[in-house]
Amino acid sequence: MTNKKAELIKQWQERQAAARRGGGKAAIARQHGRGKLTACERLDVLLDPGSFDEFGTLVEHRCQDFAMAEQRIPGDGVVTGLGQIYGRPVAVFSQDFTVFGGSLSHAHAQKICNIMDHATRTGVPVIGLNDSGGARIQEGVDSLGGYADIFLRNVLASGIVPQISMIMGPCAGGAVYSPAMTDFTFMVQGSSYMFVTGPEVVKAVTREEITADELGGAGVHTQTSGVADLAFDDDSQALLWLREFISMLPANNRSGTRILDQTIDPPDRLVEALDVLVPPDASSPYDIKQAIRAVADEGQFIELKPDHAANIVIGFGRVGGRTVGFVANQPLVMAGCLNVVASTKAARFVRFCDCFDIPLVTFVDVPGFLPGRDQEHGGIIRHGAKLLYAYAEATTAKVTVITRKAYGGAYDVMSSKHLRGDINYAWPTAEIAVMGEQGAVEIIFRKEDAKVQKQRAQEYRKAFINPFVAASRGYIDDIIRPADTRRRITRALAMLADKKVRTPQRKHGNIPL
């Protein structure tokens, strides 16, 4: 071997070693001291052993200002590449907080864009592990341009491949908009936070003193804002859970959901507990999640945003081995009414499922839209229309089960036959009407005395508060025994497996954002 070749190999080995060291032992110790894994350690937990092929290992920034020319670390604060989760390929980037605080330079952004472009071309999910102090100030507009380049890739990949963000440290300023455009965002309690402007800026502008966790911690975004879907106790728990979650999703918008053949749950399993799930008293609450778990294979249900807008339930399960998206009104919370936040929460989930042709199973028990000045002033008309639009637009398989109340416009919105619901069932306890008997009588017979109104209420309930009128019109395909729900849904989804819908050509619709 010539001296020149030996020197080149030595340089390569030194740079590879420098990339593996990241910010060095002291920076790694500080990362561990915060209870956080390093960028590479996170990938070791997330991906199948030995499956990761790194791209851009030796990429360095090109900034010459503020003494940055003397501060170059191969990889430039982000690890990117391809790996596998349970044998399925994924594209990943993992920001390295030990290198320049994970700050985003132009080169750092290029690495992320390259891996996102590869994912879109080849049809594999993108997973981002975010842990960054934000834009690299020394690079000025080049850093800002890097963010915009990433945002564009988020938009171009949307609806083509699933995009998942796991926030594992700071995510502030312009950095927050990339996770906001991905399909799902998860956080880690105590070590991750997201906000557009930090506590110092808030204090300077509004004089309000607030901590980073109070402003944009995991609790804020999983409960109040709805920006995040779930939060986890630590890095390892989050990444191991993410392995299971990604296995539920299709690789892209062309592949369809995988059908698992190892489920031992009989498709025709009767669930007799569902026969008594709905209480005799129409005003009594019950937990709709019991119905979801009764239908799902082996009772497994991954709920998303459980602490935000809890009056509606969304999440994934499998039926007959196939991934389905569940949407359900929750009578335990606000009687299952639709409001601003519930409508938005469900609409985005419905649209995700439709993007990737994931069948939708909807359980309906909704007394209507939540009344009141706050809701009207908050735009319930527009936000409620989002959910209506999402269901009407969706061409994936849609199976609906009305368990109890389906009143007023909320009946229409919740995947009704009128919005191209494919198969719509009702339990015998279903109440499908413009409104409940008391409200109807107070409007129709408002001039009558209490005795007459009581009699009319009984007549109204007998005539309208049941599923039979809707069934006679063909708006309900069948009234089914609750215990038979799993079998009927499984068979319905099997029949709809090859569903095709032709829609008029257009650039895109204009959802009421």
Coordinates of C-alpha atoms in Angstrom, one line a residue:
M1 CA 0.0 0.0 0.0
T2 CA 1.4 3.4 -1.0
N3 CA 1.9 6.1 1.6
K4 CA -0.7 8.2 -0.1
K5 CA -3.4 5.5 0.2
A6 CA -2.4 4.8 3.8
E7 CA -2.8 8.5 4.6
L8 CA -6.2 8.6 3.0
I9 CA -7.4 5.6 4.9
K10 CA -6.1 7.1 8.1
Q11 CA -7.9 10.3 7.5
W12 CA -11.1 8.4 6.7
Q13 CA -10.8 6.4 10.0
E14 CA -10.1 9.6 12.0
R15 CA -13.2 11.3 10.6
Q16 CA -15.4 8.2 11.1
A17 CA -14.1 8.1 14.8
A18 CA -14.8 11.9 15.1
A19 CA -18.4 11.4 13.8
R20 CA -19.0 8.6 16.4
R21 CA -17.7 10.8 19.2
G22 CA -20.2 13.5 18.4
G23 CA -19.7 16.4 20.9
G24 CA -17.3 14.4 22.9
K25 CA -17.3 12.6 26.3
A26 CA -18.3 15.6 28.4
A27 CA -21.2 16.5 26.1
I28 CA -22.4 12.9 26.1
A29 CA -22.1 12.8 29.9
R30 CA -24.3 15.9 30.1
Q31 CA -26.9 14.3 27.8
H32 CA -27.0 11.2 29.9
G33 CA -27.2 13.4 33.0
R34 CA -30.4 14.8 31.7
G35 CA -31.8 11.3 31.4
K36 CA -31.5 11.4 27.6
L37 CA -29.9 8.9 25.2
T38 CA -27.6 10.1 22.4
A39 CA -28.6 10.3 18.8
C40 CA -26.9 7.0 18.0
E41 CA -28.2 5.2 21.1
R42 CA -31.7 6.2 20.2
L43 CA -31.3 4.6 16.8
D44 CA -30.0 1.4 18.4
V45 CA -33.2 1.1 20.5
L46 CA -35.5 2.0 17.6
L47 CA -34.1 -0.1 14.8
D48 CA -33.5 -3.8 14.3
P49 CA -30.0 -4.7 15.3
G50 CA -27.5 -4.3 12.5
S51 CA -30.0 -2.8 10.1
F52 CA -28.9 0.8 10.1
D53 CA -27.0 2.2 7.1
E54 CA -25.9 5.8 7.8
F55 CA -25.9 8.5 5.1
G56 CA -23.9 11.7 5.2
T57 CA -21.6 10.5 8.0
L58 CA -18.8 13.0 7.1
V59 CA -21.0 16.0 6.1
E60 CA -19.7 19.2 7.7
H61 CA -21.0 22.8 7.8
R62 CA -19.5 25.4 5.6
C63 CA -19.8 28.4 7.8
Q64 CA -16.7 30.7 8.1
D65 CA -18.1 33.3 10.4
F66 CA -17.8 33.6 14.2
A67 CA -14.9 31.2 14.4
M68 CA -17.0 28.4 13.1
A69 CA -14.3 27.4 10.6
E70 CA -12.3 26.0 13.5
Q71 CA -15.4 24.1 14.8
R72 CA -16.3 21.3 12.5
I73 CA -17.6 17.9 13.6
P74 CA -18.4 15.2 11.0
G75 CA -22.2 14.6 10.8
D76 CA -22.9 18.2 11.8
G77 CA -25.4 17.4 14.6
V78 CA -27.7 14.9 12.9
V79 CA -27.5 11.2 12.1
T80 CA -29.5 10.2 9.0
G81 CA -30.0 6.9 7.2
L82 CA -32.1 3.9 6.5
G83 CA -32.9 1.1 8.9
Q84 CA -35.5 -1.6 9.6
I85 CA -38.3 -2.1 12.2
Y86 CA -39.5 -5.7 12.3
G87 CA -37.9 -6.2 8.9
R88 CA -39.7 -3.3 7.3
P89 CA -37.6 -0.4 5.9
V90 CA -37.8 3.1 7.4
A91 CA -36.0 6.4 6.8
V92 CA -34.8 8.1 10.0
F93 CA -33.0 11.2 11.2
S94 CA -31.8 11.6 14.8
Q95 CA -30.6 15.1 15.9
D96 CA -27.5 15.1 18.1
F97 CA -27.8 17.6 20.9
T98 CA -24.1 17.0 21.8
V99 CA -23.0 18.6 18.6
F100 CA -23.7 22.4 18.5
G101 CA -26.8 21.7 20.6
G102 CA -28.4 19.9 17.7
S103 CA -28.8 23.3 16.0
L104 CA -29.8 23.3 12.4
S105 CA -27.3 24.5 9.8
H106 CA -27.7 24.4 6.0
A107 CA -25.7 21.2 5.8
H108 CA -27.7 19.7 8.7
A109 CA -30.9 20.5 6.8
Q110 CA -29.6 19.1 3.6
K111 CA -29.0 15.8 5.3
I112 CA -32.6 15.7 6.5
C113 CA -33.9 16.7 3.1
N114 CA -31.9 14.0 1.4
I115 CA -33.3 11.2 3.6
M116 CA -36.9 12.6 3.2
D117 CA -36.5 12.7 -0.6
H118 CA -35.3 9.1 -0.5
A119 CA -38.3 8.1 1.6
T120 CA -40.7 9.7 -0.8
R121 CA -39.1 8.2 -3.9
T122 CA -38.9 4.7 -2.5
G123 CA -42.1 4.7 -0.4
V124 CA -40.9 4.2 3.1
P125 CA -42.0 5.9 6.3
V126 CA -40.0 8.9 7.7
I127 CA -39.2 9.0 11.4
G128 CA -37.6 12.1 12.9
L129 CA -36.1 12.1 16.4
N130 CA -36.0 15.8 17.3
D131 CA -33.5 17.2 19.8
S132 CA -32.3 20.6 18.7
G133 CA -31.7 24.0 20.1
G134 CA -33.1 25.5 16.9
A135 CA -31.6 27.5 14.1
R136 CA -27.8 27.8 14.1
I137 CA -27.5 31.6 14.6
Q138 CA -24.0 31.8 13.1
E139 CA -25.5 30.8 9.7
G140 CA -28.3 33.4 9.6
V141 CA -30.6 33.1 6.7
D142 CA -28.9 29.9 5.5
S143 CA -30.3 28.1 8.6
L144 CA -33.7 29.7 8.1
G145 CA -33.7 28.5 4.4
G146 CA -32.8 25.0 5.7
Y147 CA -35.9 24.9 7.8
A148 CA -38.0 26.0 4.8
D149 CA -36.4 23.2 2.7
I150 CA -37.5 20.7 5.3
F151 CA -41.0 22.2 5.5
L152 CA -41.4 21.8 1.7
R153 CA -40.4 18.1 2.0
N154 CA -43.0 17.6 4.7
V155 CA -45.6 18.9 2.4
L156 CA -44.5 16.9 -0.6
A157 CA -44.3 13.7 1.4
S158 CA -47.7 14.3 3.0
G159 CA -50.2 11.6 2.0
I160 CA -47.4 9.6 0.2
V161 CA -45.5 8.1 3.2
P162 CA -46.3 8.3 6.9
Q163 CA -44.3 10.9 8.7
I164 CA -43.7 10.6 12.5
S165 CA -42.0 13.0 14.9
M166 CA -40.7 12.0 18.2
I167 CA -39.7 15.1 20.3
M168 CA -36.9 14.0 22.6
G169 CA -35.6 17.4 23.7
P170 CA -36.0 21.1 22.8
C171 CA -37.9 22.0 19.7
A172 CA -38.4 25.7 19.4
G173 CA -39.0 28.6 17.0
G174 CA -39.3 27.6 13.3
A175 CA -38.3 24.0 14.2
V176 CA -41.8 23.3 15.5
Y177 CA -43.5 23.6 12.2
S178 CA -42.0 20.4 10.7
P179 CA -43.4 18.2 13.5
A180 CA -46.7 20.1 13.2
M181 CA -47.0 19.0 9.6
T182 CA -46.1 15.3 10.2
D183 CA -48.9 12.8 10.7
F184 CA -48.1 12.0 14.4
T185 CA -46.1 13.8 17.0
F186 CA -45.0 12.2 20.3
M187 CA -43.1 13.6 23.3
V188 CA -41.1 12.6 26.3
Q189 CA -42.1 13.8 29.7
G190 CA -39.7 16.1 31.5
S191 CA -37.1 16.4 28.7
S192 CA -39.0 17.6 25.6
Y193 CA -40.9 20.8 24.9
M194 CA -42.2 22.7 21.9
F195 CA -43.0 26.4 21.5
V196 CA -42.7 29.1 18.8
T197 CA -41.4 31.7 21.3
G198 CA -39.6 30.7 24.5
P199 CA -40.1 31.8 28.1
E200 CA -37.5 34.6 27.8
V201 CA -39.3 36.2 24.8
V202 CA -42.7 35.7 26.5
K203 CA -41.4 37.5 29.6
A204 CA -39.9 40.4 27.5
V205 CA -43.1 40.9 25.5
T206 CA -45.9 40.1 27.9
R207 CA -44.0 40.3 31.3
E208 CA -45.4 36.8 32.0
E209 CA -43.1 34.5 33.8
I210 CA -43.4 30.9 32.8
T211 CA -41.2 27.8 32.6
A212 CA -40.4 25.9 29.4
D213 CA -42.5 23.0 30.7
E214 CA -45.5 25.1 31.5
L215 CA -45.2 26.9 28.1
G216 CA -44.7 23.9 25.9
G217 CA -44.1 20.7 27.8
A218 CA -45.5 17.3 27.0
G219 CA -48.5 17.8 29.4
V220 CA -49.4 21.0 27.6
H221 CA -49.4 19.5 24.1
T222 CA -51.0 16.2 24.9
Q223 CA -53.8 17.8 27.0
T224 CA -54.4 21.4 26.0
S225 CA -53.1 22.2 22.6
G226 CA -53.5 18.8 21.0
V227 CA -50.2 19.2 19.1
A228 CA -48.8 15.9 20.5
D229 CA -50.6 12.5 20.4
L230 CA -48.9 10.8 23.3
A231 CA -46.1 11.4 25.9
F232 CA -43.8 8.8 27.4
D233 CA -41.8 8.5 30.6
D234 CA -38.3 8.3 29.0
D235 CA -36.5 7.8 25.7
S236 CA -36.4 4.0 25.8
Q237 CA -40.1 3.6 26.5
A238 CA -40.9 6.1 23.7
L239 CA -38.7 4.3 21.1
L240 CA -39.8 0.8 22.0
W241 CA -43.5 1.9 21.8
L242 CA -42.8 3.6 18.4
R243 CA -41.5 0.2 17.1
E244 CA -45.0 -1.3 17.8
F245 CA -46.8 1.8 16.4
I246 CA -45.0 1.9 13.1
S247 CA -45.9 -1.8 12.6
M248 CA -49.6 -0.8 12.4
L249 CA -49.1 1.6 9.5
P250 CA -48.7 1.0 5.8
A251 CA -45.3 1.8 4.2
N252 CA -46.9 4.3 1.7
N253 CA -50.1 5.3 0.0
R254 CA -49.8 2.4 -2.6
S255 CA -49.0 -0.5 -0.4
G256 CA -52.1 -0.9 1.7
T257 CA -52.2 -2.2 5.2
R258 CA -50.7 -5.5 5.9
I259 CA -53.0 -8.4 6.9
L260 CA -51.5 -10.4 9.8
D261 CA -52.1 -14.1 9.7
Q262 CA -51.0 -14.9 13.2
T263 CA -54.0 -13.6 15.0
I264 CA -55.9 -16.3 16.9
D265 CA -58.9 -14.2 17.6
P266 CA -61.9 -15.8 15.7
P267 CA -63.5 -13.3 13.3
D268 CA -67.0 -14.5 14.3
R269 CA -66.4 -14.2 18.0
L270 CA -69.6 -13.2 19.9
V271 CA -69.2 -10.5 22.6
E272 CA -72.2 -10.9 24.8
A273 CA -71.1 -8.1 27.1
L274 CA -72.0 -5.7 24.3
D275 CA -75.7 -6.7 24.7
V276 CA -75.7 -4.9 28.0
L277 CA -73.2 -2.1 27.3
V278 CA -75.8 0.6 26.7
P279 CA -77.6 1.4 29.9
P280 CA -81.4 1.3 30.0
D281 CA -81.5 5.0 31.0
A282 CA -80.7 7.0 27.9
S283 CA -79.0 9.6 29.9
S284 CA -76.6 7.3 31.6
P285 CA -72.9 7.2 30.4
Y286 CA -70.9 4.2 29.4
D287 CA -67.4 3.7 28.0
I288 CA -67.3 3.4 24.3
K289 CA -63.8 2.0 24.4
Q290 CA -65.3 -1.3 25.6
A291 CA -67.0 -1.6 22.3
I292 CA -63.8 -0.8 20.4
R293 CA -61.7 -3.3 22.3
A294 CA -64.5 -5.9 22.0
V295 CA -64.3 -5.6 18.2
A296 CA -60.5 -5.3 17.8
D297 CA -58.4 -8.4 17.4
E298 CA -57.3 -9.6 20.9
G299 CA -58.8 -6.5 22.4
Q300 CA -55.8 -4.4 21.4
F301 CA -56.4 -0.7 20.7
I302 CA -53.8 2.0 20.4
E303 CA -55.5 5.2 21.4
L304 CA -54.2 8.6 20.2
K305 CA -54.7 12.0 22.0
P306 CA -56.5 10.3 24.9
D307 CA -56.2 13.4 27.1
H308 CA -57.2 15.9 24.5
A309 CA -60.8 16.3 23.4
A310 CA -61.7 13.1 25.3
N311 CA -65.3 13.4 24.2
I312 CA -64.2 11.7 21.0
V313 CA -61.9 8.6 20.8
I314 CA -59.5 7.9 17.9
G315 CA -56.8 5.2 17.4
F316 CA -55.7 2.1 15.6
G317 CA -56.5 -1.6 16.1
R318 CA -56.8 -4.6 13.9
V319 CA -59.9 -6.4 12.7
G320 CA -59.3 -9.7 11.0
G321 CA -55.6 -9.0 11.0
R322 CA -56.1 -5.8 9.1
T323 CA -55.3 -2.4 10.6
V324 CA -58.3 -0.1 10.9
G325 CA -58.8 3.4 12.3
F326 CA -61.5 3.7 15.0
V327 CA -63.4 6.9 15.6
A328 CA -66.0 6.9 18.4
N329 CA -68.1 9.4 20.4
Q330 CA -67.4 9.0 24.2
P331 CA -70.5 9.2 26.3
L332 CA -68.4 9.3 29.4
V333 CA -67.2 12.9 28.5
M334 CA -69.7 15.6 27.8
A335 CA -72.2 12.9 26.8
G336 CA -70.2 12.4 23.6
C337 CA -71.1 15.9 22.1
L338 CA -69.1 17.2 19.2
N339 CA -67.3 20.5 19.9
V340 CA -64.6 22.5 18.3
V341 CA -61.6 20.5 19.5
A342 CA -63.2 17.1 19.1
S343 CA -64.2 17.9 15.5
T344 CA -60.7 18.9 14.6
K345 CA -59.1 16.0 16.3
A346 CA -61.3 13.4 14.5
A347 CA -61.1 15.2 11.1
R348 CA -57.3 15.0 11.0
F349 CA -57.3 11.3 11.9
V350 CA -60.0 10.5 9.3
R351 CA -58.0 12.2 6.7
F352 CA -54.8 10.3 7.6
C353 CA -56.6 7.0 7.4
D354 CA -58.1 8.0 4.0
C355 CA -54.6 9.0 2.7
F356 CA -53.3 5.5 3.3
D357 CA -56.5 3.6 2.6
I358 CA -56.9 2.4 6.2
P359 CA -60.5 1.4 6.7
L360 CA -62.5 3.4 9.2
V361 CA -64.8 2.0 11.8
T362 CA -67.0 4.6 13.5
F363 CA -69.1 4.1 16.7
V364 CA -71.8 6.7 17.0
D365 CA -73.4 7.9 20.2
V366 CA -73.8 11.7 19.8
P367 CA -76.5 13.9 21.1
G368 CA -75.4 16.7 18.9
F369 CA -73.0 19.6 18.7
L370 CA -72.2 21.3 22.0
P371 CA -74.3 24.4 22.3
G372 CA -73.2 27.7 23.8
R373 CA -71.7 31.1 23.1
D374 CA -68.1 29.9 23.5
Q375 CA -68.6 27.2 20.9
E376 CA -70.3 29.5 18.4
H377 CA -67.8 32.2 18.8
G378 CA -65.0 29.6 18.6
G379 CA -66.1 28.6 15.2
I380 CA -68.0 25.3 15.8
I381 CA -69.7 25.8 12.4
R382 CA -66.3 25.8 10.6
H383 CA -64.6 23.2 12.8
G384 CA -67.6 20.9 12.7
A385 CA -67.6 21.2 8.9
K386 CA -64.0 19.9 9.0
L387 CA -65.2 16.5 10.2
L388 CA -68.1 16.5 7.8
Y389 CA -65.8 17.3 5.0
A390 CA -63.2 14.6 6.0
Y391 CA -65.8 11.8 6.1
A392 CA -67.5 12.9 2.9
E393 CA -64.2 13.1 1.1
A394 CA -62.9 9.8 2.4
T395 CA -63.0 7.0 -0.2
T396 CA -61.5 4.3 2.1
A397 CA -63.8 1.6 3.4
K398 CA -66.2 3.0 6.0
V399 CA -68.3 1.0 8.4
T400 CA -70.5 2.7 10.9
V401 CA -72.3 1.4 14.0
I402 CA -74.8 3.6 15.8
T403 CA -75.0 2.3 19.4
R404 CA -77.4 4.9 20.9
K405 CA -78.0 8.5 20.1
A406 CA -77.5 10.0 16.6
Y407 CA -79.2 13.3 16.8
G408 CA -79.4 16.3 14.4
G409 CA -76.6 17.4 12.2
A410 CA -74.2 15.3 14.3
Y411 CA -75.9 12.2 12.9
D412 CA -75.0 13.3 9.4
V413 CA -71.5 14.2 10.3
M414 CA -70.5 10.9 11.9
S415 CA -70.0 8.8 8.7
S416 CA -73.6 8.5 7.8
K417 CA -74.9 6.8 4.7
H418 CA -75.4 10.3 3.2
L419 CA -71.7 11.0 3.4
R420 CA -70.9 7.8 1.5
G421 CA -70.7 5.5 4.4
D422 CA -70.4 2.0 2.9
I423 CA -72.1 -0.1 5.5
N424 CA -74.1 1.4 8.3
Y425 CA -75.4 -0.7 11.2
A426 CA -77.4 0.2 14.2
W427 CA -78.0 -1.5 17.5
P428 CA -81.6 -1.9 18.6
T429 CA -80.9 0.8 21.3
A430 CA -80.2 3.3 18.5
E431 CA -82.0 6.7 18.6
I432 CA -81.9 8.4 15.2
A433 CA -83.8 11.6 15.2
V434 CA -83.5 15.4 14.8
M435 CA -83.4 15.7 18.6
G436 CA -84.6 14.0 21.8
E437 CA -88.3 13.8 22.6
Q438 CA -88.2 16.6 25.3
G439 CA -86.6 19.1 23.0
A440 CA -88.8 18.2 20.1
V441 CA -92.0 18.5 22.2
E442 CA -91.0 21.8 23.6
I443 CA -90.7 23.2 20.1
I444 CA -93.6 21.5 18.4
F445 CA -96.1 21.7 21.3
R446 CA -94.7 24.6 23.2
K447 CA -98.2 26.1 23.7
E448 CA -99.6 22.9 25.2
D449 CA -99.7 22.3 29.0
A450 CA -97.3 20.0 30.8
K451 CA -99.7 17.0 30.7
V452 CA -100.2 17.2 27.0
Q453 CA -96.5 17.7 26.4
K454 CA -95.7 14.5 28.5
Q455 CA -98.2 12.5 26.3
R456 CA -96.7 14.0 23.1
A457 CA -93.2 13.1 24.3
Q458 CA -94.2 9.5 24.7
E459 CA -95.7 9.5 21.2
Y460 CA -92.6 11.2 19.7
R461 CA -90.3 8.6 21.4
K462 CA -92.4 5.7 20.1
A463 CA -92.5 7.1 16.6
F464 CA -89.0 8.5 16.1
I465 CA -86.6 7.5 18.9
N466 CA -85.6 4.2 17.4
P467 CA -83.6 2.9 14.4
F468 CA -86.6 1.6 12.5
V469 CA -87.5 4.8 10.6
A470 CA -83.9 5.2 9.3
A471 CA -83.8 1.5 8.4
S472 CA -87.0 1.8 6.5
R473 CA -85.5 4.6 4.4
G474 CA -82.4 2.6 3.7
Y475 CA -80.1 4.8 5.7
I476 CA -79.3 1.9 8.0
D477 CA -78.2 -1.3 6.2
D478 CA -79.2 -3.6 9.1
I479 CA -80.1 -3.5 12.8
I480 CA -77.8 -6.0 14.5
R481 CA -77.4 -7.6 17.8
P482 CA -74.6 -5.8 19.7
A483 CA -72.9 -9.1 20.6
D484 CA -72.6 -9.8 16.8
T485 CA -70.8 -6.5 16.1
R486 CA -67.3 -8.0 15.6
R487 CA -68.5 -10.6 13.2
R488 CA -70.5 -8.1 11.1
I489 CA -67.7 -5.6 11.0
T490 CA -65.1 -8.2 10.0
R491 CA -67.3 -9.5 7.2
A492 CA -68.1 -5.9 6.0
L493 CA -64.4 -5.0 5.9
A494 CA -63.6 -8.2 3.9
M495 CA -66.3 -7.3 1.4
L496 CA -64.9 -3.8 1.1
A497 CA -61.3 -4.9 0.7
D498 CA -61.2 -4.1 -3.0
K499 CA -63.4 -1.0 -2.9
K500 CA -62.7 1.5 -5.7
V501 CA -64.2 5.0 -6.0
R502 CA -63.9 7.3 -9.0
T503 CA -64.1 11.0 -8.2
P504 CA -64.1 13.9 -10.6
Q505 CA -60.7 15.2 -11.5
R506 CA -59.6 18.3 -9.6
K507 CA -56.5 19.9 -8.2
H508 CA -57.8 19.6 -4.6
G509 CA -60.8 20.4 -2.6
N510 CA -61.0 23.4 -0.2
I511 CA -61.5 22.0 3.3
P512 CA -62.9 24.6 5.7
L513 CA -59.6 25.2 7.6

